[in-house]
Coordinates of C-alpha atoms in Angstrom, one line a residue:
Chain I
X1 CA 21.7 -47.1 -35.5
X2 CA 21.4 -49.1 -32.2
X3 CA 17.7 -48.2 -32.1
X4 CA 17.4 -49.4 -35.7
X5 CA 18.5 -52.8 -34.6
X6 CA 16.4 -52.8 -31.5
X7 CA 13.4 -51.7 -33.6
X8 CA 14.1 -54.5 -36.0
X9 CA 14.2 -57.1 -33.2
X10 CA 11.0 -55.7 -31.7
X11 CA 9.3 -55.7 -35.0
X12 CA 10.5 -59.3 -35.6
X13 CA 9.1 -60.3 -32.2
X14 CA 5.8 -58.6 -33.0
X15 CA 5.7 -60.4 -36.4
X16 CA 6.4 -63.8 -34.7
X17 CA 3.5 -63.1 -32.3
X18 CA 1.2 -62.2 -35.1
X19 CA 2.4 -65.2 -37.1
X20 CA 1.5 -67.5 -34.2
X21 CA -1.9 -65.8 -33.7
X22 CA -2.7 -66.2 -37.3
X23 CA -1.5 -69.7 -37.5
X24 CA -4.9 -71.3 -37.6
X25 CA -5.8 -69.4 -40.7
X26 CA -2.4 -69.3 -42.5
X27 CA -2.5 -70.1 -46.1
X28 CA 0.2 -70.9 -48.6
X29 CA -1.1 -70.1 -52.0
X30 CA 0.7 -70.5 -55.3
X31 CA -0.9 -69.5 -58.5
X32 CA 0.5 -70.0 -61.9
X33 CA -0.4 -68.2 -65.0
X34 CA 1.1 -68.9 -68.3
X35 CA 2.0 -66.0 -70.5
X36 CA 3.8 -65.5 -73.8
X37 CA 7.5 -64.6 -74.3
X38 CA 6.6 -60.9 -74.1
X39 CA 5.1 -60.7 -70.6
X40 CA 1.7 -59.0 -70.6
X41 CA 1.1 -59.5 -74.3
X42 CA -1.1 -62.5 -73.6
X43 CA -3.8 -62.8 -71.1
X44 CA -2.6 -64.5 -67.9
X45 CA -4.2 -67.9 -67.5
X46 CA -4.5 -69.6 -64.1
X47 CA -2.9 -73.0 -64.2
X48 CA -2.7 -74.4 -60.7
X49 CA -3.3 -73.3 -57.2
X50 CA -2.8 -74.8 -53.7
X51 CA -4.2 -73.5 -50.4
X52 CA -2.9 -75.1 -47.2
X53 CA -4.5 -74.5 -43.8
X54 CA -2.9 -75.5 -40.6
X55 CA -6.0 -77.3 -39.4
X56 CA -5.1 -79.8 -42.1
X57 CA -7.3 -78.6 -44.9
X58 CA -5.7 -78.5 -48.2
X59 CA -7.3 -77.2 -51.4
X60 CA -5.7 -77.8 -54.8
X61 CA -6.6 -76.6 -58.2
X62 CA -5.0 -79.0 -60.7
X63 CA -4.1 -78.0 -64.2
X64 CA -5.9 -80.1 -66.8
X65 CA -5.5 -80.4 -70.6
X66 CA -7.4 -82.1 -73.4
X67 CA -5.8 -85.5 -74.1
X68 CA -6.3 -88.0 -76.9
X69 CA -9.9 -88.5 -77.8
X70 CA -10.8 -85.2 -76.0
X71 CA -10.5 -86.8 -72.6
X72 CA -9.3 -84.4 -69.9
X73 CA -6.1 -85.4 -68.2
X74 CA -3.8 -83.8 -65.6
X75 CA -1.1 -81.6 -67.2
X76 CA 1.7 -83.4 -65.3
X77 CA 4.5 -81.2 -66.4
X78 CA 2.8 -78.1 -65.2
X79 CA 1.6 -79.8 -62.1
X80 CA 5.1 -80.9 -61.2
X81 CA 6.4 -77.3 -61.7
X82 CA 3.6 -76.1 -59.4
X83 CA 4.4 -78.7 -56.8
X84 CA 8.0 -77.7 -56.8
X85 CA 6.9 -74.1 -56.3
X86 CA 4.7 -75.1 -53.3
X87 CA 7.6 -76.9 -51.8
X88 CA 9.9 -73.9 -52.3
X89 CA 7.4 -71.5 -50.8
X90 CA 6.9 -73.7 -47.8
X91 CA 10.6 -74.1 -47.2
X92 CA 11.0 -70.3 -47.5
X93 CA 8.3 -69.7 -44.9
X94 CA 10.1 -72.2 -42.6
X95 CA 13.4 -70.5 -43.1
X96 CA 12.1 -67.1 -42.3
X97 CA 10.3 -68.4 -39.2
X98 CA 13.5 -70.1 -38.1
X99 CA 15.5 -66.8 -38.7
X100 CA 12.9 -64.9 -36.7
X101 CA 13.2 -67.3 -33.8
X102 CA 17.0 -66.8 -34.1
X103 CA 16.5 -63.1 -33.9
X104 CA 14.9 -63.5 -30.5
X105 CA 17.8 -65.6 -29.1
X106 CA 20.3 -63.2 -27.6
X107 CA 23.1 -65.7 -26.9
Chain C
X1 CA 28.2 -64.8 -71.2
X2 CA 28.7 -65.2 -67.5
X3 CA 25.8 -65.5 -65.1
X4 CA 24.9 -62.3 -63.2
X5 CA 22.9 -62.3 -60.0
X6 CA 21.5 -58.9 -59.0
X7 CA 19.3 -57.7 -56.3
X8 CA 17.5 -54.5 -57.2
X9 CA 16.8 -52.7 -53.9
X10 CA 14.3 -49.8 -53.6
X11 CA 16.0 -48.7 -50.4
X12 CA 18.5 -45.8 -50.5
X13 CA 21.3 -48.1 -49.2
X14 CA 21.6 -51.9 -49.1
X15 CA 24.2 -54.5 -48.4
X16 CA 24.7 -57.6 -50.6
X17 CA 22.8 -60.5 -49.2
X18 CA 24.5 -63.9 -48.6
X19 CA 25.1 -65.7 -51.9
X20 CA 26.2 -64.6 -55.3
X21 CA 24.0 -61.5 -55.4
X22 CA 25.2 -58.0 -56.1
X23 CA 23.1 -55.2 -54.6
X24 CA 21.9 -52.5 -57.0
X25 CA 20.3 -49.6 -55.1
X26 CA 17.7 -47.6 -57.0
X27 CA 16.7 -45.6 -53.9
X28 CA 13.2 -44.6 -54.8
X29 CA 11.2 -42.9 -52.1
X30 CA 8.0 -44.6 -51.0
X31 CA 5.6 -44.5 -48.1
X32 CA 4.9 -47.4 -45.8
X33 CA 2.5 -49.8 -47.4
X34 CA 3.4 -48.6 -50.8
X35 CA 6.8 -50.3 -50.8
X36 CA 8.0 -51.5 -54.2
X37 CA 9.2 -55.1 -54.5
X38 CA 12.9 -56.0 -54.2
X39 CA 13.7 -57.7 -57.5
X40 CA 16.1 -60.7 -57.5
X41 CA 17.2 -61.2 -61.0
X42 CA 19.4 -64.0 -62.4
X43 CA 20.8 -63.5 -65.9
X44 CA 21.8 -66.9 -67.2
X45 CA 23.8 -67.9 -70.2
X46 CA 21.9 -69.3 -73.3
X47 CA 23.6 -72.7 -73.1
X48 CA 21.4 -74.9 -70.8
X49 CA 24.4 -76.7 -69.3
X50 CA 26.2 -73.4 -68.6
X51 CA 23.1 -72.0 -67.0
X52 CA 22.8 -75.1 -64.8
X53 CA 26.4 -74.9 -63.9
X54 CA 26.1 -71.2 -63.0
X55 CA 23.2 -72.0 -60.7
X56 CA 25.0 -74.9 -59.1
X57 CA 28.1 -72.7 -58.5
X58 CA 25.8 -69.9 -57.0
X59 CA 24.2 -72.4 -54.7
X60 CA 27.6 -73.8 -53.6
X61 CA 28.7 -70.2 -52.9
X62 CA 25.7 -69.6 -50.7
X63 CA 26.2 -72.9 -48.9
X64 CA 29.8 -72.1 -48.2
X65 CA 28.8 -68.7 -46.8
X66 CA 26.1 -70.3 -44.6
X67 CA 28.6 -72.7 -43.3
X68 CA 31.0 -69.9 -42.5
X69 CA 28.3 -67.9 -40.8
X70 CA 27.5 -71.0 -38.7
X71 CA 31.0 -70.7 -37.1
X72 CA 30.6 -67.0 -36.1
X73 CA 29.1 -67.5 -32.7
X74 CA 31.6 -70.2 -31.7
X75 CA 34.5 -68.2 -32.9
X76 CA 33.3 -65.1 -31.0
X77 CA 32.9 -67.2 -27.9
X78 CA 36.5 -68.4 -28.2
X79 CA 37.7 -64.8 -28.4
X80 CA 35.5 -63.6 -25.6
X81 CA 36.6 -66.5 -23.3
X82 CA 40.2 -65.4 -23.7
X83 CA 41.1 -68.7 -25.2
X84 CA 43.0 -66.9 -27.9
X85 CA 45.1 -63.8 -27.9
X86 CA 46.3 -61.5 -30.6
X87 CA 48.8 -63.1 -33.0
X88 CA 49.6 -62.7 -36.6
X89 CA 48.7 -66.4 -37.0
X90 CA 45.1 -65.7 -36.2
X91 CA 42.6 -65.5 -39.0
X92 CA 41.9 -61.9 -40.2
X93 CA 38.5 -61.8 -38.5
X94 CA 39.9 -62.5 -35.0
X95 CA 42.8 -60.2 -35.6
X96 CA 40.6 -57.3 -36.6
X97 CA 38.2 -57.8 -33.7
X98 CA 41.0 -58.0 -31.1
X99 CA 42.6 -54.9 -32.5
X100 CA 39.4 -52.9 -32.5
X101 CA 38.0 -53.8 -29.1
X102 CA 40.6 -51.8 -27.1
X103 CA 39.5 -48.7 -29.0
X104 CA 36.0 -48.8 -27.5
X105 CA 37.1 -49.4 -23.9
X106 CA 36.4 -46.4 -21.7
X107 CA 40.2 -46.0 -21.2
X108 CA 40.8 -46.7 -24.9
X109 CA 40.7 -44.5 -28.0
X110 CA 36.9 -44.3 -28.1
X111 CA 36.9 -40.8 -26.9
X112 CA 39.6 -39.8 -29.4
X113 CA 39.1 -42.2 -32.3
X114 CA 41.5 -41.6 -35.1
X115 CA 39.9 -40.2 -38.2
X116 CA 40.3 -43.4 -40.2
X117 CA 38.8 -45.5 -37.4
X118 CA 36.0 -43.1 -36.9
X119 CA 35.2 -43.1 -40.6
X120 CA 35.2 -46.9 -40.6
X121 CA 33.0 -46.9 -37.5
X122 CA 30.5 -44.6 -39.2
X123 CA 30.5 -46.8 -42.4
X124 CA 29.9 -50.0 -40.3
X125 CA 27.0 -48.3 -38.5
X126 CA 25.4 -47.3 -41.8
X127 CA 25.8 -50.8 -43.1
X128 CA 24.0 -52.2 -40.1
X129 CA 21.2 -49.6 -40.5
X130 CA 20.9 -50.7 -44.1
X131 CA 20.8 -54.4 -43.1
X132 CA 18.1 -53.6 -40.5
X133 CA 16.0 -51.8 -43.2
X134 CA 16.4 -54.8 -45.5
X135 CA 15.4 -57.2 -42.7
X136 CA 12.2 -55.2 -42.1
X137 CA 11.6 -55.2 -45.9
X138 CA 11.8 -59.1 -45.9
X139 CA 9.0 -59.2 -43.3
X140 CA 6.9 -56.4 -44.8
X141 CA 7.1 -56.7 -48.5
X142 CA 7.1 -58.9 -51.5
X143 CA 10.1 -60.1 -53.5
X144 CA 10.0 -60.6 -57.2
X145 CA 12.3 -63.3 -58.5
X146 CA 13.1 -63.2 -62.2
X147 CA 15.0 -65.7 -64.4
X148 CA 16.4 -64.3 -67.6
X149 CA 18.1 -66.5 -70.0
X150 CA 19.9 -65.0 -73.0
X151 CA 18.1 -61.8 -72.5
X152 CA 14.6 -63.5 -72.4
X153 CA 12.5 -63.5 -69.3
X154 CA 11.5 -67.2 -68.8
X155 CA 9.9 -67.0 -65.3
X156 CA 8.8 -64.5 -62.7
X157 CA 7.6 -65.3 -59.2
X158 CA 6.3 -62.8 -56.7
X159 CA 6.4 -64.0 -53.1
X160 CA 6.1 -62.8 -49.5
X161 CA 7.5 -64.3 -46.4
X162 CA 4.2 -66.2 -45.7
X163 CA 4.8 -68.2 -48.8
X164 CA 2.0 -66.6 -50.9
X165 CA 3.3 -66.8 -54.4
X166 CA 2.3 -66.2 -57.9
X167 CA 4.4 -67.3 -60.8
X168 CA 4.4 -66.3 -64.4
X169 CA 6.0 -68.7 -66.8
X170 CA 6.5 -68.4 -70.6
X171 CA 3.9 -70.4 -72.5
X172 CA 4.8 -74.0 -73.1
X173 CA 7.8 -73.8 -70.8
X174 CA 9.8 -77.1 -70.9
X175 CA 11.0 -78.9 -67.7
X176 CA 14.6 -77.8 -68.2
X177 CA 13.7 -74.1 -68.3
X178 CA 11.2 -74.5 -65.5
X179 CA 14.0 -76.1 -63.4
X180 CA 16.2 -73.0 -64.1
X181 CA 13.5 -70.7 -62.7
X182 CA 12.8 -73.1 -59.8
X183 CA 16.5 -73.1 -58.9
X184 CA 16.8 -69.3 -59.2
X185 CA 13.7 -68.9 -56.9
X186 CA 15.1 -71.3 -54.3
X187 CA 18.5 -69.5 -54.4
X188 CA 16.9 -66.1 -54.0
X189 CA 14.6 -67.1 -51.2
X190 CA 17.4 -68.8 -49.3
X191 CA 19.5 -65.6 -49.6
X192 CA 16.6 -63.4 -48.6
X193 CA 16.0 -65.5 -45.4
X194 CA 19.8 -65.2 -44.9
X195 CA 19.4 -61.4 -44.4
X196 CA 17.3 -62.1 -41.3
X197 CA 19.7 -64.7 -40.1
X198 CA 22.6 -62.2 -40.6
X199 CA 21.0 -59.6 -38.4
X200 CA 20.3 -62.1 -35.7
X201 CA 23.8 -63.3 -35.8
X202 CA 25.2 -59.7 -35.4
X203 CA 22.9 -59.1 -32.5
X204 CA 23.9 -62.3 -30.7
X205 CA 27.5 -61.7 -31.6
X206 CA 27.4 -58.2 -30.0
X207 CA 26.0 -59.7 -26.8
X208 CA 29.0 -62.1 -26.7
X209 CA 31.6 -59.5 -27.6
X210 CA 30.1 -57.0 -25.1
X211 CA 31.4 -59.2 -22.3
X212 CA 34.9 -58.2 -23.4
X213 CA 34.2 -54.5 -23.1
X214 CA 33.9 -52.6 -19.8
X215 CA 31.9 -49.7 -21.4
X216 CA 28.3 -49.5 -20.0
X217 CA 26.7 -49.7 -23.4
X218 CA 29.0 -52.5 -24.5
X219 CA 26.7 -54.4 -26.8
X220 CA 25.8 -51.3 -28.8
X221 CA 29.4 -50.1 -28.9
X222 CA 30.7 -53.4 -30.2
X223 CA 28.1 -53.8 -33.0
X224 CA 30.3 -52.3 -35.7
X225 CA 33.2 -54.5 -34.6
X226 CA 31.1 -57.6 -34.7
X227 CA 29.7 -56.6 -38.1
X228 CA 33.2 -56.3 -39.3
X229 CA 34.0 -59.7 -37.8
X230 CA 31.1 -61.2 -39.7
X231 CA 32.2 -59.6 -43.0
X232 CA 35.7 -60.9 -42.5
X233 CA 34.3 -64.4 -41.9
X234 CA 32.3 -64.1 -45.1
X235 CA 35.4 -62.9 -47.0
X236 CA 37.1 -66.1 -46.1
X237 CA 34.8 -68.0 -48.4
X238 CA 33.7 -65.3 -50.8
X239 CA 34.8 -65.8 -54.4
X240 CA 34.0 -64.0 -57.6
X241 CA 31.3 -65.6 -59.7
X242 CA 32.4 -67.0 -63.1

């Protein structure tokens, strides 16, 4: 049991090291697909995607829909949902990293 | 219908993470790299206001537990410093810790633990082992978060600790339903990160409590006692979900 804990801490330390090493190429990706009420019954359709790189690059695929007169416009509702998801994913990543750092603090 | 928050764990044993979640162990066997997702499922009532209220209550419960956990280190330090001594006026967490520590002193009952204490010790060790496995799972696998309202799946997100996420939403989802899934997702991820925090807290707590034990392997010996202390602190703020 004690070795379980030690292994966890060692594993966490290794993960932190790997995390830092990969920092330059880290990506946060959120993809949305829209399906019908019976999941899988309809073909999943990509709606929005965001890729963030730590060197400052950010790539976003924005959901569009046909508006009045056939003009394409941003699907704001869907985009807002997507943005909220990006924020949640980013916060989660920060929380886990914070917890990992906490794992390495003995006192 | 009351809201039900369930974590479906593929591990053979699991403890309930911080927050409103109940752990449901399915215990399938799997090899490394072929690990099934942990599924975090919120079953919400049909009434939108009731669903929102349930999620708010769940978030408040998690916040209260996080606040309680934030006091653990300081409370342990007070005990370790000798600033407090055993008294019936102490909170149950401090009482339990102070009554257990003598049992693991070299001159104490550790070499002749009573059956009840030994059983408890074994159970605590198994829980810590389960927590360790869950923490490794947080770092190594994906979580699937599902929001079910009135028996209908309205959103599903699969996410790993890097933040890579993929969400499935019902076609034409309205902002209110999207918000329900968003809140469920945020709640689940906060609790999931809380598992890592919990294991760090127990490790640090053991280092503090070890200063009260003369046994050579103090930090290891006191782990179950510190785990119990953390459970007692959580019990101070835990309340059944309505």
